[in-house]
XYZ file of C-alpha atoms in Angstrom:
596
model
C -50.633 -23.804 12.795
C -49.667 -21.036 10.405
C -47.170 -21.555 7.666
C -43.524 -20.959 8.758
C -41.882 -18.155 6.818
C -38.205 -17.483 6.186
C -36.506 -14.093 5.800
C -35.174 -13.220 2.336
C -31.576 -14.298 1.568
C -29.957 -10.910 2.314
C -31.619 -10.819 5.745
C -30.576 -14.437 6.415
C -26.965 -13.383 5.833
C -27.356 -10.533 8.313
C -28.892 -12.767 10.962
C -26.263 -15.458 10.516
C -23.327 -13.055 10.644
C -24.674 -11.198 13.658
C -25.117 -14.425 15.605
C -21.852 -16.106 14.662
C -19.032 -15.071 16.976
C -16.015 -17.232 16.206
C -16.130 -18.996 19.564
C -19.115 -21.123 18.510
C -16.967 -23.133 16.121
C -14.015 -23.595 18.439
C -13.357 -26.847 20.184
C -12.625 -30.450 19.430
C -16.130 -31.519 18.340
C -17.872 -28.657 16.532
C -21.512 -29.396 15.753
C -21.678 -27.336 12.566
C -20.785 -29.432 9.469
C -19.124 -26.360 7.985
C -16.809 -26.227 11.001
C -15.841 -29.847 10.472
C -14.772 -28.916 6.929
C -12.329 -26.310 8.278
C -8.697 -27.085 7.477
C -6.441 -28.058 10.353
C -3.252 -26.551 11.799
C -3.303 -23.498 9.531
C -0.407 -21.022 9.428
C -0.331 -18.058 7.025
C 3.029 -16.462 6.221
C 2.472 -12.680 6.223
C 6.071 -11.611 5.615
C 6.528 -9.742 8.883
C 5.722 -13.030 10.631
C 3.398 -16.023 10.697
C -0.282 -15.771 11.587
C -1.138 -18.978 13.465
C -4.903 -19.576 13.543
C -5.379 -21.307 16.899
C -8.997 -22.357 16.249
C -7.695 -24.736 13.563
C -5.626 -26.637 16.160
C -7.241 -29.354 18.285
C -4.747 -28.731 21.080
C -3.699 -25.106 21.919
C -0.314 -26.432 23.009
C 0.440 -27.334 19.383
C -0.080 -23.707 18.366
C 2.155 -22.623 21.260
C 4.857 -25.029 20.133
C 4.809 -23.499 16.654
C 5.160 -20.038 18.185
C 8.265 -21.189 20.045
C 9.868 -21.905 16.646
C 9.616 -18.277 15.595
C 12.508 -17.271 13.318
C 14.837 -14.401 14.275
C 13.647 -10.988 13.177
C 10.027 -12.092 12.696
C 6.898 -11.380 14.714
C 4.626 -14.453 14.826
C 1.122 -14.223 16.252
C -1.208 -16.906 17.615
C -4.728 -15.591 17.100
C -8.149 -16.864 18.303
C -6.602 -18.891 21.124
C -9.435 -20.573 23.029
C -7.517 -21.516 26.177
C -4.619 -19.068 26.470
C -3.883 -20.164 30.045
C -3.247 -23.731 28.851
C -0.941 -22.583 26.055
C 0.975 -20.250 28.386
C 1.470 -23.033 30.902
C 3.208 -24.969 28.127
C 6.022 -22.384 27.856
C 5.585 -19.541 30.400
C 9.201 -18.370 30.080
C 8.948 -17.932 26.298
C 5.381 -16.835 25.552
C 3.094 -14.085 26.818
C -0.521 -12.961 26.510
C -0.545 -9.920 24.235
C -2.012 -6.848 26.032
C -4.070 -5.914 22.975
C -7.791 -5.641 22.381
C -9.495 -7.398 19.481
C -12.044 -5.340 17.568
C -14.549 -6.630 15.013
C -16.333 -4.834 12.189
C -19.516 -6.602 11.034
C -19.349 -5.990 7.317
C -23.104 -6.211 6.719
C -23.450 -3.095 8.887
C -20.536 -1.186 7.403
C -21.258 1.810 5.156
C -18.620 3.507 2.949
C -17.684 7.112 3.589
C -19.202 9.823 1.418
C -16.133 12.060 1.737
C -13.681 12.061 -1.134
C -10.055 11.193 -0.411
C -7.734 14.133 -0.787
C -4.220 13.928 -2.168
C -3.716 10.138 -2.171
C -4.973 6.912 -3.742
C -5.368 3.506 -2.078
C -4.529 0.473 -4.235
C -2.289 -2.599 -4.483
C 1.437 -2.228 -5.107
C 2.450 -1.789 -8.740
C 6.264 -1.772 -8.732
C 9.147 -3.323 -6.765
C 10.151 0.232 -5.809
C 6.820 0.668 -4.013
C 7.569 -2.517 -2.071
C 10.838 -0.959 -0.905
C 8.983 2.191 0.137
C 6.501 0.089 2.139
C 9.407 -1.434 4.059
C 10.786 2.032 4.817
C 7.398 2.970 6.284
C 7.399 -0.130 8.496
C 10.981 0.458 9.613
C 10.212 4.099 10.313
C 7.356 3.079 12.607
C 9.458 0.480 14.460
C 7.611 -2.413 12.788
C 8.929 -5.545 11.107
C 9.412 -5.087 7.331
C 8.661 -7.662 4.644
C 11.574 -9.902 3.589
C 13.163 -9.055 0.254
C 10.823 -9.742 -2.680
C 8.061 -11.135 -0.409
C 5.524 -8.412 -1.092
C 6.176 -8.339 -4.829
C 5.992 -12.138 -5.063
C 2.690 -12.178 -3.136
C 1.063 -9.114 -4.680
C -1.631 -11.282 -6.312
C -2.117 -13.696 -3.413
C -5.679 -14.958 -2.877
C -5.142 -15.111 0.883
C -3.105 -11.956 1.587
C -4.180 -8.516 0.461
C -1.652 -5.703 0.879
C -2.933 -2.193 0.133
C -0.833 0.945 -0.109
C -1.790 4.611 0.028
C 0.118 6.571 -2.621
C 0.667 10.339 -2.569
C -0.904 11.676 -5.774
C 1.671 14.475 -5.977
C 4.949 12.637 -5.298
C 3.990 9.060 -6.197
C 5.454 7.858 -2.867
C 3.757 5.189 -0.770
C 2.666 6.865 2.483
C 0.654 4.083 4.141
C 0.195 0.311 4.105
C -2.075 -2.362 5.540
C -2.229 -6.174 5.324
C -5.455 -8.147 5.128
C -5.972 -11.916 5.529
C -8.954 -13.752 4.031
C -9.859 -16.476 6.531
C -12.267 -18.232 4.174
C -9.579 -18.726 1.567
C -6.907 -19.492 4.161
C -8.666 -22.360 5.941
C -12.302 -22.515 4.789
C -13.354 -20.532 7.843
C -16.898 -21.561 8.858
C -17.386 -18.059 10.297
C -16.536 -16.500 6.915
C -14.167 -13.968 8.459
C -11.194 -11.801 7.583
C -8.682 -9.723 9.523
C -6.566 -6.566 9.288
C -2.894 -6.415 10.298
C 0.179 -4.195 10.255
C -1.529 -0.868 9.533
C 1.149 1.845 9.243
C 1.180 5.443 8.012
C 4.329 7.386 7.172
C 4.892 9.614 10.192
C 6.262 12.369 7.950
C 3.313 12.801 5.591
C 1.065 15.846 5.969
C -1.859 14.206 4.150
C -4.824 13.581 6.498
C -7.051 10.513 6.715
C -4.655 7.885 5.343
C -5.129 5.343 8.147
C -8.925 5.594 7.966
C -8.881 5.263 4.168
C -6.751 2.092 4.321
C -9.068 0.510 6.894
C -12.140 1.434 4.864
C -10.707 0.152 1.573
C -9.805 -3.182 3.139
C -13.253 -3.466 4.731
C -14.910 -2.739 1.380
C -12.631 -5.283 -0.289
C -13.780 -8.049 2.070
C -17.366 -6.829 2.008
C -17.318 -7.272 -1.784
C -15.981 -10.812 -1.284
C -18.993 -11.566 0.925
C -17.065 -11.906 4.184
C -19.062 -11.562 7.415
C -16.584 -9.543 9.495
C -13.087 -8.072 9.703
C -11.110 -8.363 12.950
C -8.046 -6.477 14.132
C -5.800 -6.354 17.176
C -4.761 -3.045 18.753
C -2.746 -2.184 21.862
C -5.018 -1.280 24.768
C -3.076 1.978 25.257
C -3.447 3.164 21.640
C -6.331 5.522 22.322
C -6.113 7.358 19.000
C -6.417 4.143 16.965
C -9.222 2.824 19.190
C -11.183 6.051 18.673
C -10.812 5.632 14.908
C -11.957 2.000 14.956
C -14.952 2.753 17.155
C -15.874 5.648 14.863
C -15.911 3.189 11.935
C -18.192 0.780 13.830
C -15.731 -1.760 15.255
C -16.784 -3.517 18.478
C -14.684 -5.255 21.158
C -14.821 -9.061 21.072
C -13.380 -11.578 23.588
C -10.501 -12.853 21.468
C -6.977 -13.381 22.787
C -3.536 -13.356 21.221
C -0.247 -15.020 22.129
C 3.185 -13.743 21.152
C 6.780 -14.767 21.662
C 9.110 -13.032 24.136
C 11.521 -11.561 21.606
C 13.290 -8.198 21.392
C 10.635 -6.843 19.012
C 7.848 -7.499 21.530
C 9.927 -6.479 24.547
C 7.837 -3.490 25.598
C 4.699 -5.618 25.689
C 5.866 -8.077 28.341
C 8.508 -6.375 30.536
C 5.955 -4.207 32.346
C 5.859 -0.449 32.878
C 9.132 1.409 32.584
C 10.267 3.886 35.272
C 11.481 6.356 32.622
C 8.030 6.779 31.036
C 8.242 10.589 30.970
C 11.483 10.874 29.003
C 11.170 12.515 25.598
C 11.717 10.438 22.404
C 15.351 11.599 22.039
C 16.265 10.263 25.477
C 13.912 7.298 25.212
C 15.554 5.816 22.098
C 18.923 5.770 23.899
C 17.553 4.408 27.170
C 15.696 1.613 25.374
C 18.841 0.532 23.520
C 20.847 0.606 26.759
C 18.293 -1.554 28.565
C 18.347 -4.075 25.719
C 22.079 -4.522 26.314
C 21.800 -4.921 30.069
C 23.130 -1.425 30.821
C 21.745 0.079 34.011
C 19.748 3.291 33.613
C 19.208 5.904 36.307
C 17.053 8.897 35.440
C 18.531 11.986 37.072
C 16.167 14.663 35.716
C 13.417 13.432 33.431
C 12.174 16.930 32.551
C 15.576 18.013 31.212
C 16.408 14.548 29.826
C 19.408 13.776 32.075
C 20.166 10.122 32.826
C 23.160 7.980 33.827
C 24.183 4.784 32.049
C 26.307 2.250 33.958
C 27.929 -1.017 32.938
C 30.990 -2.947 34.083
C 32.227 -0.236 36.446
C 31.849 2.543 33.842
C 29.204 5.242 34.288
C 28.389 8.077 31.855
C 25.916 10.911 32.339
C 23.903 11.897 29.271
C 21.475 14.594 28.307
C 19.795 12.937 25.366
C 22.722 12.474 22.898
C 25.027 14.911 24.721
C 27.442 13.088 27.038
C 30.496 13.661 29.204
C 32.554 12.574 26.179
C 31.748 15.923 24.538
C 34.074 18.486 26.086
C 32.980 21.926 27.202
C 35.180 23.368 24.437
C 33.471 21.316 21.719
C 30.048 22.199 23.104
C 30.832 25.930 23.188
C 32.070 25.783 19.586
C 28.746 24.350 18.414
C 26.722 26.671 20.624
C 28.204 29.784 18.993
C 27.251 29.767 15.305
C 29.956 32.340 14.432
C 32.693 30.142 15.896
C 31.224 27.040 14.223
C 31.281 28.698 10.828
C 34.839 30.020 11.292
C 36.230 26.602 12.260
C 34.458 24.816 9.407
C 35.685 27.391 6.886
C 39.217 27.044 8.230
C 38.949 23.269 7.669
C 38.238 23.929 3.987
C 34.498 23.242 4.173
C 31.917 25.300 2.314
C 29.849 27.726 4.388
C 27.531 30.624 3.432
C 28.472 34.303 3.809
C 27.585 35.685 7.218
C 27.786 38.813 9.371
C 26.446 40.080 12.656
C 23.363 42.266 12.351
C 24.165 45.957 12.719
C 22.386 49.131 11.768
C 19.473 49.083 9.346
C 21.749 50.562 6.677
C 24.441 47.898 7.203
C 21.833 45.155 7.130
C 20.332 46.531 3.933
C 23.771 46.672 2.292
C 24.415 43.001 3.162
C 20.988 42.131 1.793
C 21.866 43.938 -1.433
C 25.018 41.794 -1.811
C 23.321 38.485 -1.005
C 19.819 39.228 -2.427
C 18.179 36.798 0.047
C 18.945 36.315 3.751
C 18.442 34.085 6.734
C 18.178 35.870 10.102
C 18.923 33.856 13.230
C 20.145 34.227 16.812
C 23.843 33.478 17.304
C 22.919 30.947 19.995
C 19.863 28.731 20.217
C 18.304 25.511 19.022
C 15.122 23.925 17.653
C 14.701 26.667 15.054
C 13.661 29.318 17.554
C 13.914 32.895 16.312
C 14.974 31.954 12.780
C 13.475 33.632 9.696
C 14.338 32.261 6.265
C 14.412 33.587 2.704
C 13.997 37.317 3.360
C 14.389 39.666 0.398
C 12.865 42.837 1.841
C 14.818 45.230 4.108
C 11.799 45.927 6.327
C 11.213 42.177 6.790
C 14.881 41.764 7.728
C 14.580 44.390 10.472
C 11.462 42.743 11.878
C 13.234 39.378 11.855
C 16.255 40.884 13.657
C 13.993 42.142 16.438
C 12.362 38.710 16.733
C 15.755 36.946 16.860
C 16.955 39.324 19.612
C 14.240 37.907 21.856
C 16.286 34.683 21.898
C 19.856 36.048 21.812
C 21.336 39.551 21.900
C 23.707 38.746 19.017
C 21.846 38.212 15.743
C 23.359 36.861 12.532
C 22.581 37.666 8.927
C 23.415 34.773 6.640
C 23.322 34.350 2.896
C 20.266 32.305 1.915
C 21.269 29.231 -0.089
C 18.506 27.382 -1.883
C 18.420 23.616 -1.627
C 17.236 20.654 0.383
C 17.671 20.838 4.142
C 19.890 17.850 5.000
C 20.774 16.632 8.508
C 23.793 14.304 8.781
C 24.500 12.488 12.056
C 28.162 11.708 12.805
C 29.064 9.410 15.697
C 32.671 8.452 16.448
C 33.856 9.992 13.143
C 31.418 7.904 11.086
C 28.245 8.983 9.302
C 25.426 6.832 10.688
C 22.340 8.589 9.309
C 21.288 11.283 6.870
C 17.833 12.685 6.287
C 16.257 15.535 4.379
C 13.988 17.759 6.397
C 10.970 19.398 4.840
C 9.138 22.418 6.221
C 5.688 22.085 7.775
C 2.933 22.048 5.157
C -0.831 21.680 5.011
C -3.160 20.562 2.236
C -6.421 22.386 1.585
C -9.727 20.510 1.407
C -12.031 23.310 0.257
C -13.859 23.303 3.619
C -11.546 24.091 6.539
C -9.721 27.320 7.329
C -5.942 27.552 7.409
C -6.087 27.755 11.207
C -8.076 24.506 11.429
C -5.812 22.711 8.938
C -2.735 23.742 10.932
C -4.325 22.543 14.181
C -5.138 19.156 12.611
C -1.649 18.782 11.132
C -0.073 19.747 14.466
C -2.019 16.996 16.211
C -0.859 14.454 13.645
C 2.777 15.561 13.937
C 2.595 15.491 17.749
C 1.148 11.968 17.670
C 3.885 10.800 15.277
C 6.740 12.275 17.355
C 5.661 11.772 20.959
C 4.606 15.403 21.263
C 7.889 16.847 19.964
C 6.649 18.330 16.673
C 4.008 21.055 16.392
C 3.414 23.968 14.029
C 3.612 27.285 15.926
C 0.871 29.821 15.215
C 3.294 32.735 15.447
C 4.470 35.695 13.377
C 6.756 33.525 11.204
C 3.877 31.229 10.247
C 1.720 34.280 9.575
C 4.454 35.726 7.312
C 4.665 32.489 5.313
C 0.885 32.486 4.904
C 0.953 36.106 3.731
C 3.622 35.195 1.147
C 1.143 32.600 -0.157
C -1.660 35.191 -0.227
C -3.472 33.669 2.753
C -4.375 34.444 6.360
C -5.614 32.366 9.298
C -9.235 32.385 8.132
C -8.582 31.617 4.452
C -10.116 28.402 3.063
C -7.614 26.889 0.580
C -9.075 24.961 -2.349
C -9.104 21.181 -2.335
C -5.646 19.731 -2.987
C -3.630 22.946 -2.675
C -0.437 22.401 -0.670
C 0.784 25.349 1.411
C 4.194 25.501 3.097
C 3.543 27.276 6.410
C 7.133 27.477 7.701
C 10.335 28.199 5.814
C 12.549 26.349 8.319
C 12.427 22.561 8.299
C 12.963 21.976 12.020
C 11.161 18.959 13.425
C 10.064 20.948 16.471
C 8.162 23.432 14.305
C 6.212 20.800 12.392
C 8.848 19.771 9.840
C 9.121 16.224 8.565
C 12.225 14.053 8.129
C 12.979 11.538 5.343
C 15.875 9.059 5.359
C 18.397 9.422 2.499
C 21.424 7.701 4.037
C 21.883 5.210 1.199
C 21.764 7.969 -1.463
C 24.341 10.284 0.145
C 27.199 11.440 -2.116
C 30.670 10.537 -0.801
C 31.672 14.235 -0.821
C 28.905 14.979 1.703
C 30.003 12.050 3.859
C 33.612 13.265 3.823
C 32.554 16.857 4.616
C 30.535 15.730 7.653
C 33.401 13.624 9.005
C 35.910 16.466 8.472
C 33.532 18.849 10.213
C 33.242 16.594 13.270
C 37.041 16.395 13.489
C 37.393 20.168 13.080
C 35.046 20.677 16.032
C 36.644 17.738 17.900
C 33.256 16.354 18.886
C 32.240 12.653 19.150
C 28.506 13.083 18.417
C 27.204 15.863 16.185
C 24.422 16.692 13.762
C 25.331 18.911 10.793
C 22.767 20.914 8.865
C 23.613 21.038 5.164
C 21.867 22.727 2.261
C 22.253 20.724 -0.948
C 20.775 20.849 -4.467
C 20.763 17.038 -4.506
C 21.758 14.551 -1.795
C 23.296 12.364 -4.507
C 25.529 15.222 -5.726
C 28.717 16.855 -4.371
C 27.504 20.463 -3.925
C 26.739 21.723 -0.422
C 27.062 24.385 2.235
C 27.092 23.656 5.973
C 24.931 26.087 7.940
C 25.012 24.710 11.504
C 26.334 22.063 13.877
C 24.273 20.626 16.739
C 26.100 19.154 19.728
C 22.917 17.375 20.935
C 21.308 15.985 17.778
C 18.058 14.062 18.050
C 18.705 10.398 17.311
C 15.020 9.520 16.999
C 13.147 9.837 13.692
C 16.095 8.495 11.655
C 14.686 4.988 11.227
C 15.734 2.580 9.872
C 19.285 3.801 10.591
C 20.842 2.455 13.844
C 21.583 5.798 15.516
C 20.976 4.663 19.092
C 22.931 1.451 18.513
C 26.006 3.340 17.260
C 25.662 5.830 20.133
C 25.750 3.044 22.743
C 28.624 1.389 20.826
C 30.590 4.617 21.375
C 29.816 4.765 25.087
C 30.105 1.043 25.881
C 32.007 -0.696 23.041
C 32.195 -3.934 25.010
C 28.387 -4.356 24.634
C 28.490 -4.247 20.836
C 26.312 -6.945 19.310
C 27.667 -9.141 16.534
C 25.504 -8.528 13.465
C 22.946 -11.223 12.740
C 23.186 -13.029 9.414
C 20.583 -11.967 6.890
C 17.884 -14.625 7.116
C 15.319 -12.859 4.975
C 15.811 -15.172 2.020
C 14.986 -18.194 4.166
C 11.379 -17.035 4.513
C 9.205 -17.954 1.592
C 5.727 -16.657 0.874
C 2.771 -18.700 -0.239
């Protein structure tokens, strides 16, 4: 017989990792000595919840029992459950099988990207302020944030790795991901790791953040010598699945159990009949359903629905309800009337006049120096041109605005941040700055391509509500920047492609509720009372949200309540409609949860 040969060490590692799906070491009597050395009954506190490694439990019912003890406001996960049917039978009313796929990346096959990251850096957190920003990202994506001080206290953990993507220009965290090292957590005989809680700020215009976070974490565990990195993703999340498959992830037969709590509600209550409602109606309907309020969709295309509870029924169109009178609605609909009433109430408003002859328009431009041209009636930023200083451009903008309304307004342009304040029942419940649509050059793609890519990202982040129009206004903004559709901006150059900051035209929204100056709060409340309207969104222009200076430029009788996370806009809206369903606030339990 010939002499038996062995592959070199690096090939042995490849063969072992390729042939070692986790299931081989599951069970009560594993044959592998390394499996017998695995720690038992392992739970890793991840901040947003506990990760319960089911393969470390001899009986799956013990893992299920731990899941039943989930603390309020957390999202525990039982992962690698060998017999999910047995665990579910233990508590079928409380637990459910998560409808997510598990994907695995074999790290010996993974190859780093050759493309350079543009506009952001991926690293660990460096300051407590970055930890706060991470929590705002999670809250903004409807995910569970870390408890106070958890991330900062665990920033050097040997088991948890939390990476953030930081905007090179602003210094803000714009993405986050959590990794768990299985080898260090429980001496995993399969030498694995996993990725959790990937989130990207829905308002950033920087491309490739999610992919960069996944890659950095994979390279981190590859450098540690781990065999694979697993992740769990909803079976309906086609965009994420395409990304993972592009990076080389493969489906594996691994199952997950979760607890039937309000956070997981959409995963176990089945398909919803109102699936085609837009995000502004959806956020209200979801909150109503959580409180046991009956929902009847009357016209899903227009967003009309009826809410009923305890003999009371109210028809809504998104945030517009029967509680808003026709008089209040007509006041907001006519921008001239809105301005007049607000000025009469002692609130600050910009100078304004109806567009007239070219000579009259030019004279008003001469007095104000810079103008905004907009239709007297309309919404979603349609027909509005901003920051015009040329008489010919004003006339072109007037003609464009007349396509939306016969009466066109010329308004003094006031520089400052675009601030939306939501008032419900005479109380400010949310405030956010809105930034115009922008793209970032990469030195390769044309302006047209960059806009198309950014539009897809904005649409994905807003349920299809936000896109950048490729119209004359966008073309004018490009021309002001010395560009056209086929220009190729240099790497890293940021270009604002719209002057208005409307969400529907690709703008982004950033919560500033906690920083709002009391003068702005008082002005918004006084404005709502002047218009006699229960739900309203005011558009302010301010030099600084923490300062007292402002002008109010518009009032919206049907403000979008979505995209203001983490502020409870839908909750306060339902409180107004059905005060008897108000929930008592839960005590803050965040300090009860301790990290490792």
